[in-house]
mmCIF file of N, CA, C and O in Angstrom:
data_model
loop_
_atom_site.group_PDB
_atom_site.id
_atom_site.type_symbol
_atom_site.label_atom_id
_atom_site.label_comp_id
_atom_site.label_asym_id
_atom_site.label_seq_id
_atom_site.Cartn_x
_atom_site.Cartn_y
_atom_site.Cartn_z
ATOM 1 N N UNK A 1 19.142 23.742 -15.521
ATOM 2 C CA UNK A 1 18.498 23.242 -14.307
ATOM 3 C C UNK A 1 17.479 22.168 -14.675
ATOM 4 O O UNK A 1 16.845 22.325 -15.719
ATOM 5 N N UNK A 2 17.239 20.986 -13.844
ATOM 6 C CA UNK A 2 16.286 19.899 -14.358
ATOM 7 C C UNK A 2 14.887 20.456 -13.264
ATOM 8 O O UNK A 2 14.683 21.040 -12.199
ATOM 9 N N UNK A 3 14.094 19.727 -14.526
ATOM 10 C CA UNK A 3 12.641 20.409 -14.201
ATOM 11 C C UNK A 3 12.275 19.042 -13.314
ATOM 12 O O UNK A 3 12.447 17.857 -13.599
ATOM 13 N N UNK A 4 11.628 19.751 -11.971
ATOM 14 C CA UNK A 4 10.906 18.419 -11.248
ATOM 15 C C UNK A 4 9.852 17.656 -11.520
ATOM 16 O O UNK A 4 8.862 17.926 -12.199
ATOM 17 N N UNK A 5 10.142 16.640 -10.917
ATOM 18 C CA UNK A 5 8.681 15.836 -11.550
ATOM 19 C C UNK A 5 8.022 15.516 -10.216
ATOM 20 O O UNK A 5 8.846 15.199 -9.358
ATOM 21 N N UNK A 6 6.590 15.514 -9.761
ATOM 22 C CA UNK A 6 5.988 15.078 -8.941
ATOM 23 C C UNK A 6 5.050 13.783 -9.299
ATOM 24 O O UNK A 6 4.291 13.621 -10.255
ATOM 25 N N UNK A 7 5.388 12.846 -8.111
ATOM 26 C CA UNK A 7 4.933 11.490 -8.285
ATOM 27 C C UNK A 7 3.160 11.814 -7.426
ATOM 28 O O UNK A 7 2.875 12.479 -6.430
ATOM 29 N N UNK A 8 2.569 11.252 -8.078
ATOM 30 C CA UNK A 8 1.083 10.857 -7.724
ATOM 31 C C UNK A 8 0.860 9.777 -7.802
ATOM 32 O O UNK A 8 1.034 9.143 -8.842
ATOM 33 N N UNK A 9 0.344 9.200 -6.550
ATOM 34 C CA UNK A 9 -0.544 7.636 -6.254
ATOM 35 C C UNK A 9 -1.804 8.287 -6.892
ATOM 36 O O UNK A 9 -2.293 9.410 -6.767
ATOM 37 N N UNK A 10 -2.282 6.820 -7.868
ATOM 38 C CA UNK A 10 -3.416 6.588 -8.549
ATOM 39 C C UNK A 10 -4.433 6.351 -7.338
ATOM 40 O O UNK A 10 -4.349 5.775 -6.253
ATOM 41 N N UNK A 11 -5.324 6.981 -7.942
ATOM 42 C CA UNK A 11 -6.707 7.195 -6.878
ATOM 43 C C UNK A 11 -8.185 6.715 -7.698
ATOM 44 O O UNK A 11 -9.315 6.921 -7.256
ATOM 45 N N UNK A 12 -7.908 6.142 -8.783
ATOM 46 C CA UNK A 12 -9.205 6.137 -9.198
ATOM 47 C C UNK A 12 -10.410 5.295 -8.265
ATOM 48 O O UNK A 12 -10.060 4.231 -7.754
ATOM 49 N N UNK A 13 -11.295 5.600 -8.132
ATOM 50 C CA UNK A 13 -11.800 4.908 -6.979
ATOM 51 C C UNK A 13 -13.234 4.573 -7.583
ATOM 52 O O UNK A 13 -13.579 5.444 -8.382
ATOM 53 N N UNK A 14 -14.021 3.708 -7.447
ATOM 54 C CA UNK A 14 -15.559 3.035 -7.736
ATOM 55 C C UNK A 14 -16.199 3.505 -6.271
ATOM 56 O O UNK A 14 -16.043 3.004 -5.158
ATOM 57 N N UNK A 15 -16.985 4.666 -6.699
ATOM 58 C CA UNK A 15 -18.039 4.862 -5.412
ATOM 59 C C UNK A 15 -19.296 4.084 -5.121
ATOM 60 O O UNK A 15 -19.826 3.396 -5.994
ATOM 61 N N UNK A 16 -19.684 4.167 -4.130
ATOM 62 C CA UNK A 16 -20.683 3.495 -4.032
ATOM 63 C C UNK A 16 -22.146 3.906 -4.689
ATOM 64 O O UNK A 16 -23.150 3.311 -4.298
ATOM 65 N N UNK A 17 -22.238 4.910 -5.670
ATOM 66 C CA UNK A 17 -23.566 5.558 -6.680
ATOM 67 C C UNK A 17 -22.914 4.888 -7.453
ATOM 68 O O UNK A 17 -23.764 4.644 -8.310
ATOM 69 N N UNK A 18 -21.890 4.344 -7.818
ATOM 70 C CA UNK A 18 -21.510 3.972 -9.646
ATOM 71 C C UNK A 18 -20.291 4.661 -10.290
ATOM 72 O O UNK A 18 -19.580 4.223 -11.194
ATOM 73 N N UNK A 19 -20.199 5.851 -9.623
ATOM 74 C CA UNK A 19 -19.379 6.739 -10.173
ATOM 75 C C UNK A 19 -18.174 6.666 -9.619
ATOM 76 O O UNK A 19 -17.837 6.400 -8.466
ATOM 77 N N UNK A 20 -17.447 6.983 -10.749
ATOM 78 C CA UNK A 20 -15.283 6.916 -10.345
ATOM 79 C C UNK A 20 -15.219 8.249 -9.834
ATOM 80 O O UNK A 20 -16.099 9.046 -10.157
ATOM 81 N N UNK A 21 -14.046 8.678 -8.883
ATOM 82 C CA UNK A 21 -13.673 9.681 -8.920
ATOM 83 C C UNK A 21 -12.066 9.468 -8.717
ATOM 84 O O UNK A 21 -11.542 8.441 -8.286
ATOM 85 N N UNK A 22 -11.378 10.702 -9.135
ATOM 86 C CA UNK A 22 -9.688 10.505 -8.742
ATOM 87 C C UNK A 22 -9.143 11.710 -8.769
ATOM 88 O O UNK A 22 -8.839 12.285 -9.814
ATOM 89 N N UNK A 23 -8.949 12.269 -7.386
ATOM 90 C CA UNK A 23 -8.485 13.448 -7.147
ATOM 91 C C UNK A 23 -7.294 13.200 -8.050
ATOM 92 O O UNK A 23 -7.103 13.994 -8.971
ATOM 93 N N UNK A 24 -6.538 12.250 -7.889
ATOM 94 C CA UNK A 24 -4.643 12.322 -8.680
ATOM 95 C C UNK A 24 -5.489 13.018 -10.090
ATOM 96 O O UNK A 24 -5.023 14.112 -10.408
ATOM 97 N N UNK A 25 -6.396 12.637 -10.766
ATOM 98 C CA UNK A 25 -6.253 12.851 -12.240
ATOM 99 C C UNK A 25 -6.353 14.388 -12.311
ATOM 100 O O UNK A 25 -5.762 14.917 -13.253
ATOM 101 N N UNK A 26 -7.104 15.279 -11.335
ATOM 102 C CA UNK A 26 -7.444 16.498 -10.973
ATOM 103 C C UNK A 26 -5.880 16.760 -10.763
ATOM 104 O O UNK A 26 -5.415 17.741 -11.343
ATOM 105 N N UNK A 27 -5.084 16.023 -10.039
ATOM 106 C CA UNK A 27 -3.998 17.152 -9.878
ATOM 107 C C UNK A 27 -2.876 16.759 -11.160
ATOM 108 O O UNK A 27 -1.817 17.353 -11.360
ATOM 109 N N UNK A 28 -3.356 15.722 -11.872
ATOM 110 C CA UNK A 28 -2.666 15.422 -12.875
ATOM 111 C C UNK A 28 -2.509 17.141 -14.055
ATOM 112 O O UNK A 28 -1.557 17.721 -14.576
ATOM 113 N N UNK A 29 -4.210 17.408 -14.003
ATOM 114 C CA UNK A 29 -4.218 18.651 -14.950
ATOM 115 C C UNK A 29 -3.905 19.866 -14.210
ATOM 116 O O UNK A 29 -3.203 20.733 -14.730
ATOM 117 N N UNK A 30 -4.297 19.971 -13.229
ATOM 118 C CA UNK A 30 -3.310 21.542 -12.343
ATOM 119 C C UNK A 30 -2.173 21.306 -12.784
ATOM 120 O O UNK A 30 -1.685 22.252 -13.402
ATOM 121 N N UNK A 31 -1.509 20.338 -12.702
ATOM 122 C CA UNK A 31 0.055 20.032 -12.935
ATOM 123 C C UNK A 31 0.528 21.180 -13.996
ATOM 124 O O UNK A 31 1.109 22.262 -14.080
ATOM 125 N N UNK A 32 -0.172 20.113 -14.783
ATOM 126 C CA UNK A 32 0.042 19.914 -16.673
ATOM 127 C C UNK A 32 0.053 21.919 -17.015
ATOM 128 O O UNK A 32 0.914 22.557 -17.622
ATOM 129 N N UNK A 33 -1.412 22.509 -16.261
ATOM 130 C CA UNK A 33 -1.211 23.881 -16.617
ATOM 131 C C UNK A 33 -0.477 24.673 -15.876
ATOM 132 O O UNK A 33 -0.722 25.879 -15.883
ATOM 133 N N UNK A 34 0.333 24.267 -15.270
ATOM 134 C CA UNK A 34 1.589 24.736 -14.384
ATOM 135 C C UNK A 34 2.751 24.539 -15.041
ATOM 136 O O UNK A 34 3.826 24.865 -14.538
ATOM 137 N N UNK A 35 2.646 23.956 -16.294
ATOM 138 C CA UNK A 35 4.118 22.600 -16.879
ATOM 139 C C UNK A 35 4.676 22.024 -15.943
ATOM 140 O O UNK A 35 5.700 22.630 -15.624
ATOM 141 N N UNK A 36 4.528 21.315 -15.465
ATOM 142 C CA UNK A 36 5.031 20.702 -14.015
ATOM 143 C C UNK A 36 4.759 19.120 -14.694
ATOM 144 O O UNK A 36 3.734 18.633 -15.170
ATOM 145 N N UNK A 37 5.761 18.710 -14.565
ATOM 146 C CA UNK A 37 5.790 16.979 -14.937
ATOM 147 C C UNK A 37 5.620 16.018 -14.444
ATOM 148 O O UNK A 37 6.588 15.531 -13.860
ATOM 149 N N UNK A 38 4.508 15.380 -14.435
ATOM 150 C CA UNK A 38 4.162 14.431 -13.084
ATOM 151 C C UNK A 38 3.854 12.762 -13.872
ATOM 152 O O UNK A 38 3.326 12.410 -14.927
ATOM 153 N N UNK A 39 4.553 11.985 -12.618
ATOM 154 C CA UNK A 39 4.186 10.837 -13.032
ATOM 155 C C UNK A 39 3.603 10.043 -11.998
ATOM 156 O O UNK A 39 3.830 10.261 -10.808
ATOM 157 N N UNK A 40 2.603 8.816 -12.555
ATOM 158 C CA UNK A 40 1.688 8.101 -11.630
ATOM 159 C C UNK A 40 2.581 6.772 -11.032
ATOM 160 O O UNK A 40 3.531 6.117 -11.462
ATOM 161 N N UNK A 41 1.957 6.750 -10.113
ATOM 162 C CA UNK A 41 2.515 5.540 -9.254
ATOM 163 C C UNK A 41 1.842 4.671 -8.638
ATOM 164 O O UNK A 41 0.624 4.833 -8.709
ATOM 165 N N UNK A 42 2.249 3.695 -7.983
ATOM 166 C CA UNK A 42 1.373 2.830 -6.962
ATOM 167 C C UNK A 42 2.016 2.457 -6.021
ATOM 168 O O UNK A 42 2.311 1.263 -6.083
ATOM 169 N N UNK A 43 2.511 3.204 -4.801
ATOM 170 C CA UNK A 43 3.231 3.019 -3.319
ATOM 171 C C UNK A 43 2.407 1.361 -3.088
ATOM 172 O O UNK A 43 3.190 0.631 -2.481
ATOM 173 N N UNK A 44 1.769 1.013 -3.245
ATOM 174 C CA UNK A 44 1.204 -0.258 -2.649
ATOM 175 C C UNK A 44 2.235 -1.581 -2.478
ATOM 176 O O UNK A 44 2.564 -2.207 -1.470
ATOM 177 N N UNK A 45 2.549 -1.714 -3.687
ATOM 178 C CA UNK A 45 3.453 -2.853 -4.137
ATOM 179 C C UNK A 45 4.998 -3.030 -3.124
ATOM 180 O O UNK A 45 5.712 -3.843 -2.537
ATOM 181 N N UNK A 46 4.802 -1.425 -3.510
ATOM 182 C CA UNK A 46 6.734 -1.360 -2.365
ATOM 183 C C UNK A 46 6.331 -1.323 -0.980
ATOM 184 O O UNK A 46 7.260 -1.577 -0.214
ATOM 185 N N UNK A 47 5.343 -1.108 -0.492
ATOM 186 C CA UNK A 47 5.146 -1.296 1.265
ATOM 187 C C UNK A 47 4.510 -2.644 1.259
ATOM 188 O O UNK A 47 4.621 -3.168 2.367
ATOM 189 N N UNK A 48 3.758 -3.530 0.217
ATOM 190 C CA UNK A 48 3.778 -5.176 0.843
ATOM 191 C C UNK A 48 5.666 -5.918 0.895
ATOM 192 O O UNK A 48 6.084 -6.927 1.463
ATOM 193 N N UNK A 49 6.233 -5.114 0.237
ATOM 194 C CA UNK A 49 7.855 -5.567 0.238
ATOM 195 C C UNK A 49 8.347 -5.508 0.913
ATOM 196 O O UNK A 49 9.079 -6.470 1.148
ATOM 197 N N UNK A 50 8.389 -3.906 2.144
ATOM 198 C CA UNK A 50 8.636 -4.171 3.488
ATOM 199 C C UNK A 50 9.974 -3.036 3.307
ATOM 200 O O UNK A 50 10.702 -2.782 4.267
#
């Protein structure tokens, strides 16, 4: 059986104190201790394409 992979949009974000935050990287490691195989993405590019 093939193991799934879940896609995550990159979230790193510049707050307005200075500080980054990125829920994706948070669910990057839930993933990881689940073994669950996830890869990052950026939906942005394919919806200016139409």
């Amino acid at each position: 059986m093939n193991k799934p992979i879940i896609a995550i949009q990159k979230d790193h974000q510049l707050l307005t104190s200075g500080r980054y935050q990125s829920f994706s990287a948070r669910w990057h490691e839930l993933a990881a201790q689940q073994g669950i195989t996830t890869r990052a993405i950026d939906i942005f590019p394919m919806l200016q394409m139409g």
